[in-house]
Amino acid sequence: RNAQYIKAIIDAMPDILFVIDRDGYFVDCQATRESELLMPRDQFIGKSLEQVLPPSIAEQGNKLIPIVLRTGILQNFTYTIEVDGNTRHYEIRFSKINNNEVVGITRDITERKQVEEALQESHKNLERKVEERTQELSAVNAELRSLNEEIAAMNEDLTNTNESLQA
């Protein structure tokens, strides 16, 4: 029952689970859809991070795994990778299983990144529009000040003319 329970939980997760040993070798992998993997499972089990992943991702993994094994504290990082010609964004979290292995839970965060980028772009556009509107309002304000000064000058001329006519 316990094994069925754990299998059901893992099968329900959209994440990919990797078991990696202290030397950075893949020991096991659980993926709901194998199509999400960079390569078929049997082609990377027993291989090192460096043999499977781009250098920057492997380097980050090799840096964090010993920290997790030593401290037992969860470590994570995000990375970007090309999958079937598409840029995908992932977050991986490493957690200690025992003194020799960690589990790496990898989540596709592409949609979240796209939403964040869209929000940042919207924010930039809004800031640009606010700046443009501020410049327009400043120009109109300057025109109004100039007109107000002209009206004040005309009012003074009219007052002087009126006073000289009454005198």
mmCIF file with all atom_site columns, C-alpha atoms in Angstrom:
data_model
loop_
_atom_site.group_PDB
_atom_site.id
_atom_site.type_symbol
_atom_site.label_atom_id
_atom_site.label_alt_id
_atom_site.label_comp_id
_atom_site.label_asym_id
_atom_site.label_entity_id
_atom_site.label_seq_id
_atom_site.pdbx_PDB_ins_code
_atom_site.Cartn_x
_atom_site.Cartn_y
_atom_site.Cartn_z
_atom_site.occupancy
_atom_site.B_iso_or_equiv
_atom_site.pdbx_formal_charge
_atom_site.auth_seq_id
_atom_site.auth_comp_id
_atom_site.auth_asym_id
_atom_site.auth_atom_id
_atom_site.pdbx_PDB_model_num
ATOM 1   C CA . ARG A 1 1   ? 0.000   0.000   0.000   1.00 0.00 ? 1   ARG A CA 1
ATOM 2   C CA . ASN A 1 2   ? 2.764   2.474   0.878   1.00 0.00 ? 2   ASN A CA 1
ATOM 3   C CA . ALA A 1 3   ? 4.510   1.933   -2.481  1.00 0.00 ? 3   ALA A CA 1
ATOM 4   C CA . GLN A 1 4   ? 1.200   2.357   -4.350  1.00 0.00 ? 4   GLN A CA 1
ATOM 5   C CA . TYR A 1 5   ? 0.515   5.541   -2.389  1.00 0.00 ? 5   TYR A CA 1
ATOM 6   C CA . ILE A 1 6   ? 3.901   7.029   -3.270  1.00 0.00 ? 6   ILE A CA 1
ATOM 7   C CA . LYS A 1 7   ? 3.585   5.939   -6.921  1.00 0.00 ? 7   LYS A CA 1
ATOM 8   C CA . ALA A 1 8   ? 0.148   7.584   -7.157  1.00 0.00 ? 8   ALA A CA 1
ATOM 9   C CA . ILE A 1 9   ? 1.543   10.850  -5.792  1.00 0.00 ? 9   ILE A CA 1
ATOM 10  C CA . ILE A 1 10  ? 4.496   10.798  -8.169  1.00 0.00 ? 10  ILE A CA 1
ATOM 11  C CA . ASP A 1 11  ? 2.292   9.933   -11.152 1.00 0.00 ? 11  ASP A CA 1
ATOM 12  C CA . ALA A 1 12  ? -0.021  12.852  -10.323 1.00 0.00 ? 12  ALA A CA 1
ATOM 13  C CA . MET A 1 13  ? 2.830   15.372  -10.211 1.00 0.00 ? 13  MET A CA 1
ATOM 14  C CA . PRO A 1 14  ? 3.552   17.414  -13.335 1.00 0.00 ? 14  PRO A CA 1
ATOM 15  C CA . ASP A 1 15  ? 7.174   17.619  -12.201 1.00 0.00 ? 15  ASP A CA 1
ATOM 16  C CA . ILE A 1 16  ? 10.108  15.444  -13.219 1.00 0.00 ? 16  ILE A CA 1
ATOM 17  C CA . LEU A 1 17  ? 11.966  13.736  -10.385 1.00 0.00 ? 17  LEU A CA 1
ATOM 18  C CA . PHE A 1 18  ? 15.641  12.831  -10.665 1.00 0.00 ? 18  PHE A CA 1
ATOM 19  C CA . VAL A 1 19  ? 17.680  10.919  -8.125  1.00 0.00 ? 19  VAL A CA 1
ATOM 20  C CA . ILE A 1 20  ? 21.306  12.039  -8.344  1.00 0.00 ? 20  ILE A CA 1
ATOM 21  C CA . ASP A 1 21  ? 24.215  10.642  -6.343  1.00 0.00 ? 21  ASP A CA 1
ATOM 22  C CA . ARG A 1 22  ? 26.894  12.619  -4.538  1.00 0.00 ? 22  ARG A CA 1
ATOM 23  C CA . ASP A 1 23  ? 29.183  12.406  -7.584  1.00 0.00 ? 23  ASP A CA 1
ATOM 24  C CA . GLY A 1 24  ? 26.572  13.970  -9.855  1.00 0.00 ? 24  GLY A CA 1
ATOM 25  C CA . TYR A 1 25  ? 25.384  10.813  -11.606 1.00 0.00 ? 25  TYR A CA 1
ATOM 26  C CA . PHE A 1 26  ? 21.756  10.159  -12.468 1.00 0.00 ? 26  PHE A CA 1
ATOM 27  C CA . VAL A 1 27  ? 20.485  7.149   -10.500 1.00 0.00 ? 27  VAL A CA 1
ATOM 28  C CA . ASP A 1 28  ? 16.770  7.250   -11.280 1.00 0.00 ? 28  ASP A CA 1
ATOM 29  C CA . CYS A 1 29  ? 14.120  9.358   -12.955 1.00 0.00 ? 29  CYS A CA 1
ATOM 30  C CA . GLN A 1 30  ? 10.344  9.577   -12.770 1.00 0.00 ? 30  GLN A CA 1
ATOM 31  C CA . ALA A 1 31  ? 8.499   11.584  -15.397 1.00 0.00 ? 31  ALA A CA 1
ATOM 32  C CA . THR A 1 32  ? 4.796   11.491  -16.119 1.00 0.00 ? 32  THR A CA 1
ATOM 33  C CA . ARG A 1 33  ? 5.564   12.186  -19.775 1.00 0.00 ? 33  ARG A CA 1
ATOM 34  C CA . GLU A 1 34  ? 8.891   10.970  -21.095 1.00 0.00 ? 34  GLU A CA 1
ATOM 35  C CA . SER A 1 35  ? 8.530   13.499  -23.925 1.00 0.00 ? 35  SER A CA 1
ATOM 36  C CA . GLU A 1 36  ? 9.441   16.207  -21.384 1.00 0.00 ? 36  GLU A CA 1
ATOM 37  C CA . LEU A 1 37  ? 12.901  14.698  -20.923 1.00 0.00 ? 37  LEU A CA 1
ATOM 38  C CA . LEU A 1 38  ? 15.862  15.936  -22.968 1.00 0.00 ? 38  LEU A CA 1
ATOM 39  C CA . MET A 1 39  ? 16.522  12.342  -23.993 1.00 0.00 ? 39  MET A CA 1
ATOM 40  C CA . PRO A 1 40  ? 15.063  8.934   -23.248 1.00 0.00 ? 40  PRO A CA 1
ATOM 41  C CA . ARG A 1 41  ? 15.508  7.854   -19.642 1.00 0.00 ? 41  ARG A CA 1
ATOM 42  C CA . ASP A 1 42  ? 17.751  4.883   -20.477 1.00 0.00 ? 42  ASP A CA 1
ATOM 43  C CA . GLN A 1 43  ? 20.204  7.210   -22.261 1.00 0.00 ? 43  GLN A CA 1
ATOM 44  C CA . PHE A 1 44  ? 21.061  9.269   -19.179 1.00 0.00 ? 44  PHE A CA 1
ATOM 45  C CA . ILE A 1 45  ? 20.660  6.980   -16.148 1.00 0.00 ? 45  ILE A CA 1
ATOM 46  C CA . GLY A 1 46  ? 24.195  6.200   -14.980 1.00 0.00 ? 46  GLY A CA 1
ATOM 47  C CA . LYS A 1 47  ? 25.609  9.282   -16.691 1.00 0.00 ? 47  LYS A CA 1
ATOM 48  C CA . SER A 1 48  ? 26.893  12.443  -15.032 1.00 0.00 ? 48  SER A CA 1
ATOM 49  C CA . LEU A 1 49  ? 25.271  15.850  -15.113 1.00 0.00 ? 49  LEU A CA 1
ATOM 50  C CA . GLU A 1 50  ? 28.088  16.999  -17.425 1.00 0.00 ? 50  GLU A CA 1
ATOM 51  C CA . GLN A 1 51  ? 27.337  14.209  -19.893 1.00 0.00 ? 51  GLN A CA 1
ATOM 52  C CA . VAL A 1 52  ? 23.640  15.076  -20.091 1.00 0.00 ? 52  VAL A CA 1
ATOM 53  C CA . LEU A 1 53  ? 23.151  18.784  -19.447 1.00 0.00 ? 53  LEU A CA 1
ATOM 54  C CA . PRO A 1 54  ? 24.616  22.000  -20.843 1.00 0.00 ? 54  PRO A CA 1
ATOM 55  C CA . PRO A 1 55  ? 27.762  23.014  -18.912 1.00 0.00 ? 55  PRO A CA 1
ATOM 56  C CA . SER A 1 56  ? 26.237  25.938  -16.990 1.00 0.00 ? 56  SER A CA 1
ATOM 57  C CA . ILE A 1 57  ? 23.353  23.805  -15.688 1.00 0.00 ? 57  ILE A CA 1
ATOM 58  C CA . ALA A 1 58  ? 25.616  20.871  -14.801 1.00 0.00 ? 58  ALA A CA 1
ATOM 59  C CA . GLU A 1 59  ? 28.001  23.228  -13.005 1.00 0.00 ? 59  GLU A CA 1
ATOM 60  C CA . GLN A 1 60  ? 25.201  24.732  -10.920 1.00 0.00 ? 60  GLN A CA 1
ATOM 61  C CA . GLY A 1 61  ? 23.897  21.262  -10.036 1.00 0.00 ? 61  GLY A CA 1
ATOM 62  C CA . ASN A 1 62  ? 27.361  20.049  -9.052  1.00 0.00 ? 62  ASN A CA 1
ATOM 63  C CA . LYS A 1 63  ? 27.772  23.123  -6.875  1.00 0.00 ? 63  LYS A CA 1
ATOM 64  C CA . LEU A 1 64  ? 24.469  22.674  -5.005  1.00 0.00 ? 64  LEU A CA 1
ATOM 65  C CA . ILE A 1 65  ? 24.333  18.882  -4.530  1.00 0.00 ? 65  ILE A CA 1
ATOM 66  C CA . PRO A 1 66  ? 27.233  18.802  -1.999  1.00 0.00 ? 66  PRO A CA 1
ATOM 67  C CA . ILE A 1 67  ? 25.630  21.683  -0.087  1.00 0.00 ? 67  ILE A CA 1
ATOM 68  C CA . VAL A 1 68  ? 22.348  19.761  0.159   1.00 0.00 ? 68  VAL A CA 1
ATOM 69  C CA . LEU A 1 69  ? 24.135  16.577  1.255   1.00 0.00 ? 69  LEU A CA 1
ATOM 70  C CA . ARG A 1 70  ? 26.202  18.451  3.850   1.00 0.00 ? 70  ARG A CA 1
ATOM 71  C CA . THR A 1 71  ? 23.498  20.707  5.290   1.00 0.00 ? 71  THR A CA 1
ATOM 72  C CA . GLY A 1 72  ? 20.235  18.941  4.470   1.00 0.00 ? 72  GLY A CA 1
ATOM 73  C CA . ILE A 1 73  ? 18.872  22.328  3.387   1.00 0.00 ? 73  ILE A CA 1
ATOM 74  C CA . LEU A 1 74  ? 16.857  22.487  0.181   1.00 0.00 ? 74  LEU A CA 1
ATOM 75  C CA . GLN A 1 75  ? 18.648  24.286  -2.667  1.00 0.00 ? 75  GLN A CA 1
ATOM 76  C CA . ASN A 1 76  ? 17.193  25.446  -5.959  1.00 0.00 ? 76  ASN A CA 1
ATOM 77  C CA . PHE A 1 77  ? 17.969  27.328  -9.140  1.00 0.00 ? 77  PHE A CA 1
ATOM 78  C CA . THR A 1 78  ? 16.297  28.218  -12.403 1.00 0.00 ? 78  THR A CA 1
ATOM 79  C CA . TYR A 1 79  ? 17.630  27.598  -15.857 1.00 0.00 ? 79  TYR A CA 1
ATOM 80  C CA . THR A 1 80  ? 16.692  28.012  -19.495 1.00 0.00 ? 80  THR A CA 1
ATOM 81  C CA . ILE A 1 81  ? 17.172  25.338  -22.100 1.00 0.00 ? 81  ILE A CA 1
ATOM 82  C CA . GLU A 1 82  ? 16.200  24.653  -25.707 1.00 0.00 ? 82  GLU A CA 1
ATOM 83  C CA . VAL A 1 83  ? 13.809  21.711  -26.077 1.00 0.00 ? 83  VAL A CA 1
ATOM 84  C CA . ASP A 1 84  ? 12.697  20.773  -29.582 1.00 0.00 ? 84  ASP A CA 1
ATOM 85  C CA . GLY A 1 85  ? 13.611  24.236  -30.840 1.00 0.00 ? 85  GLY A CA 1
ATOM 86  C CA . ASN A 1 86  ? 11.632  25.998  -28.091 1.00 0.00 ? 86  ASN A CA 1
ATOM 87  C CA . THR A 1 87  ? 13.055  27.943  -25.188 1.00 0.00 ? 87  THR A CA 1
ATOM 88  C CA . ARG A 1 88  ? 11.839  26.413  -21.927 1.00 0.00 ? 88  ARG A CA 1
ATOM 89  C CA . HIS A 1 89  ? 12.366  27.692  -18.384 1.00 0.00 ? 89  HIS A CA 1
ATOM 90  C CA . TYR A 1 90  ? 12.728  25.316  -15.447 1.00 0.00 ? 90  TYR A CA 1
ATOM 91  C CA . GLU A 1 91  ? 13.224  25.412  -11.726 1.00 0.00 ? 91  GLU A CA 1
ATOM 92  C CA . ILE A 1 92  ? 14.972  22.528  -9.999  1.00 0.00 ? 92  ILE A CA 1
ATOM 93  C CA . ARG A 1 93  ? 14.897  21.911  -6.267  1.00 0.00 ? 93  ARG A CA 1
ATOM 94  C CA . PHE A 1 94  ? 17.375  19.567  -4.628  1.00 0.00 ? 94  PHE A CA 1
ATOM 95  C CA . SER A 1 95  ? 16.474  17.822  -1.391  1.00 0.00 ? 95  SER A CA 1
ATOM 96  C CA . LYS A 1 96  ? 18.518  15.288  0.553   1.00 0.00 ? 96  LYS A CA 1
ATOM 97  C CA . ILE A 1 97  ? 17.339  11.659  0.405   1.00 0.00 ? 97  ILE A CA 1
ATOM 98  C CA . ASN A 1 98  ? 20.240  10.151  2.370   1.00 0.00 ? 98  ASN A CA 1
ATOM 99  C CA . ASN A 1 99  ? 23.957  10.789  2.809   1.00 0.00 ? 99  ASN A CA 1
ATOM 100 C CA . ASN A 1 100 ? 24.680  9.779   -0.784  1.00 0.00 ? 100 ASN A CA 1
ATOM 101 C CA . GLU A 1 101 ? 21.702  10.946  -2.853  1.00 0.00 ? 101 GLU A CA 1
ATOM 102 C CA . VAL A 1 102 ? 19.468  13.894  -3.537  1.00 0.00 ? 102 VAL A CA 1
ATOM 103 C CA . VAL A 1 103 ? 16.168  14.152  -5.314  1.00 0.00 ? 103 VAL A CA 1
ATOM 104 C CA . GLY A 1 104 ? 15.968  16.875  -7.933  1.00 0.00 ? 104 GLY A CA 1
ATOM 105 C CA . ILE A 1 105 ? 12.405  17.979  -8.594  1.00 0.00 ? 105 ILE A CA 1
ATOM 106 C CA . THR A 1 106 ? 12.219  19.861  -11.874 1.00 0.00 ? 106 THR A CA 1
ATOM 107 C CA . ARG A 1 107 ? 9.242   22.043  -12.746 1.00 0.00 ? 107 ARG A CA 1
ATOM 108 C CA . ASP A 1 108 ? 8.543   23.681  -16.075 1.00 0.00 ? 108 ASP A CA 1
ATOM 109 C CA . ILE A 1 109 ? 8.018   27.363  -15.264 1.00 0.00 ? 109 ILE A CA 1
ATOM 110 C CA . THR A 1 110 ? 7.873   28.568  -18.872 1.00 0.00 ? 110 THR A CA 1
ATOM 111 C CA . GLU A 1 111 ? 4.334   29.916  -18.601 1.00 0.00 ? 111 GLU A CA 1
ATOM 112 C CA . ARG A 1 112 ? 5.161   31.742  -15.370 1.00 0.00 ? 112 ARG A CA 1
ATOM 113 C CA . LYS A 1 113 ? 8.244   33.294  -17.002 1.00 0.00 ? 113 LYS A CA 1
ATOM 114 C CA . GLN A 1 114 ? 6.198   34.347  -20.030 1.00 0.00 ? 114 GLN A CA 1
ATOM 115 C CA . VAL A 1 115 ? 3.624   36.010  -17.765 1.00 0.00 ? 115 VAL A CA 1
ATOM 116 C CA . GLU A 1 116 ? 6.409   37.746  -15.804 1.00 0.00 ? 116 GLU A CA 1
ATOM 117 C CA . GLU A 1 117 ? 7.982   38.991  -19.040 1.00 0.00 ? 117 GLU A CA 1
ATOM 118 C CA . ALA A 1 118 ? 4.605   40.198  -20.318 1.00 0.00 ? 118 ALA A CA 1
ATOM 119 C CA . LEU A 1 119 ? 4.013   42.040  -17.036 1.00 0.00 ? 119 LEU A CA 1
ATOM 120 C CA . GLN A 1 120 ? 7.453   43.637  -17.216 1.00 0.00 ? 120 GLN A CA 1
ATOM 121 C CA . GLU A 1 121 ? 6.786   44.720  -20.802 1.00 0.00 ? 121 GLU A CA 1
ATOM 122 C CA . SER A 1 122 ? 3.389   46.134  -19.811 1.00 0.00 ? 122 SER A CA 1
ATOM 123 C CA . HIS A 1 123 ? 5.027   47.975  -16.926 1.00 0.00 ? 123 HIS A CA 1
ATOM 124 C CA . LYS A 1 124 ? 7.652   49.463  -19.265 1.00 0.00 ? 124 LYS A CA 1
ATOM 125 C CA . ASN A 1 125 ? 4.932   50.501  -21.730 1.00 0.00 ? 125 ASN A CA 1
ATOM 126 C CA . LEU A 1 126 ? 2.897   52.080  -18.943 1.00 0.00 ? 126 LEU A CA 1
ATOM 127 C CA . GLU A 1 127 ? 5.945   53.964  -17.648 1.00 0.00 ? 127 GLU A CA 1
ATOM 128 C CA . ARG A 1 128 ? 6.669   55.196  -21.194 1.00 0.00 ? 128 ARG A CA 1
ATOM 129 C CA . LYS A 1 129 ? 3.060   56.363  -21.623 1.00 0.00 ? 129 LYS A CA 1
ATOM 130 C CA . VAL A 1 130 ? 3.106   58.110  -18.246 1.00 0.00 ? 130 VAL A CA 1
ATOM 131 C CA . GLU A 1 131 ? 6.345   59.866  -19.231 1.00 0.00 ? 131 GLU A CA 1
ATOM 132 C CA . GLU A 1 132 ? 4.889   60.911  -22.598 1.00 0.00 ? 132 GLU A CA 1
ATOM 133 C CA . ARG A 1 133 ? 1.694   62.169  -20.932 1.00 0.00 ? 133 ARG A CA 1
ATOM 134 C CA . THR A 1 134 ? 3.716   64.036  -18.310 1.00 0.00 ? 134 THR A CA 1
ATOM 135 C CA . GLN A 1 135 ? 5.695   65.771  -21.074 1.00 0.00 ? 135 GLN A CA 1
ATOM 136 C CA . GLU A 1 136 ? 2.461   66.649  -22.900 1.00 0.00 ? 136 GLU A CA 1
ATOM 137 C CA . LEU A 1 137 ? 0.914   68.045  -19.708 1.00 0.00 ? 137 LEU A CA 1
ATOM 138 C CA . SER A 1 138 ? 4.073   70.032  -18.966 1.00 0.00 ? 138 SER A CA 1
ATOM 139 C CA . ALA A 1 139 ? 3.941   71.572  -22.436 1.00 0.00 ? 139 ALA A CA 1
ATOM 140 C CA . VAL A 1 140 ? 0.228   72.451  -22.048 1.00 0.00 ? 140 VAL A CA 1
ATOM 141 C CA . ASN A 1 141 ? 0.922   73.832  -18.573 1.00 0.00 ? 141 ASN A CA 1
ATOM 142 C CA . ALA A 1 142 ? 3.683   76.054  -19.979 1.00 0.00 ? 142 ALA A CA 1
ATOM 143 C CA . GLU A 1 143 ? 1.282   77.321  -22.672 1.00 0.00 ? 143 GLU A CA 1
ATOM 144 C CA . LEU A 1 144 ? -1.360  78.050  -20.042 1.00 0.00 ? 144 LEU A CA 1
ATOM 145 C CA . ARG A 1 145 ? 1.151   79.951  -17.908 1.00 0.00 ? 145 ARG A CA 1
ATOM 146 C CA . SER A 1 146 ? 2.153   82.009  -20.950 1.00 0.00 ? 146 SER A CA 1
ATOM 147 C CA . LEU A 1 147 ? -1.509  82.745  -21.777 1.00 0.00 ? 147 LEU A CA 1
ATOM 148 C CA . ASN A 1 148 ? -2.175  83.619  -18.149 1.00 0.00 ? 148 ASN A CA 1
ATOM 149 C CA . GLU A 1 149 ? 0.739   86.072  -18.212 1.00 0.00 ? 149 GLU A CA 1
ATOM 150 C CA . GLU A 1 150 ? -0.601  87.623  -21.435 1.00 0.00 ? 150 GLU A CA 1
ATOM 151 C CA . ILE A 1 151 ? -4.083  87.940  -19.923 1.00 0.00 ? 151 ILE A CA 1
ATOM 152 C CA . ALA A 1 152 ? -2.622  89.499  -16.769 1.00 0.00 ? 152 ALA A CA 1
ATOM 153 C CA . ALA A 1 153 ? -0.663  91.975  -18.915 1.00 0.00 ? 153 ALA A CA 1
ATOM 154 C CA . MET A 1 154 ? -3.799  92.834  -20.931 1.00 0.00 ? 154 MET A CA 1
ATOM 155 C CA . ASN A 1 155 ? -5.775  93.199  -17.724 1.00 0.00 ? 155 ASN A CA 1
ATOM 156 C CA . GLU A 1 156 ? -3.178  95.598  -16.388 1.00 0.00 ? 156 GLU A CA 1
ATOM 157 C CA . ASP A 1 157 ? -3.259  97.559  -19.676 1.00 0.00 ? 157 ASP A CA 1
ATOM 158 C CA . LEU A 1 158 ? -7.060  97.729  -19.478 1.00 0.00 ? 158 LEU A CA 1
ATOM 159 C CA . THR A 1 159 ? -6.916  98.832  -15.853 1.00 0.00 ? 159 THR A CA 1
ATOM 160 C CA . ASN A 1 160 ? -4.382  101.570 -16.728 1.00 0.00 ? 160 ASN A CA 1
ATOM 161 C CA . THR A 1 161 ? -6.478  102.667 -19.725 1.00 0.00 ? 161 THR A CA 1
ATOM 162 C CA . ASN A 1 162 ? -9.619  102.714 -17.607 1.00 0.00 ? 162 ASN A CA 1
ATOM 163 C CA . GLU A 1 163 ? -7.879  104.767 -14.905 1.00 0.00 ? 163 GLU A CA 1
ATOM 164 C CA . SER A 1 164 ? -6.521  107.249 -17.452 1.00 0.00 ? 164 SER A CA 1
ATOM 165 C CA . LEU A 1 165 ? -9.971  107.594 -19.051 1.00 0.00 ? 165 LEU A CA 1
ATOM 166 C CA . GLN A 1 166 ? -11.542 108.293 -15.673 1.00 0.00 ? 166 GLN A CA 1
ATOM 167 C CA . ALA A 1 167 ? -8.939  110.863 -14.806 1.00 0.00 ? 167 ALA A CA 1
#
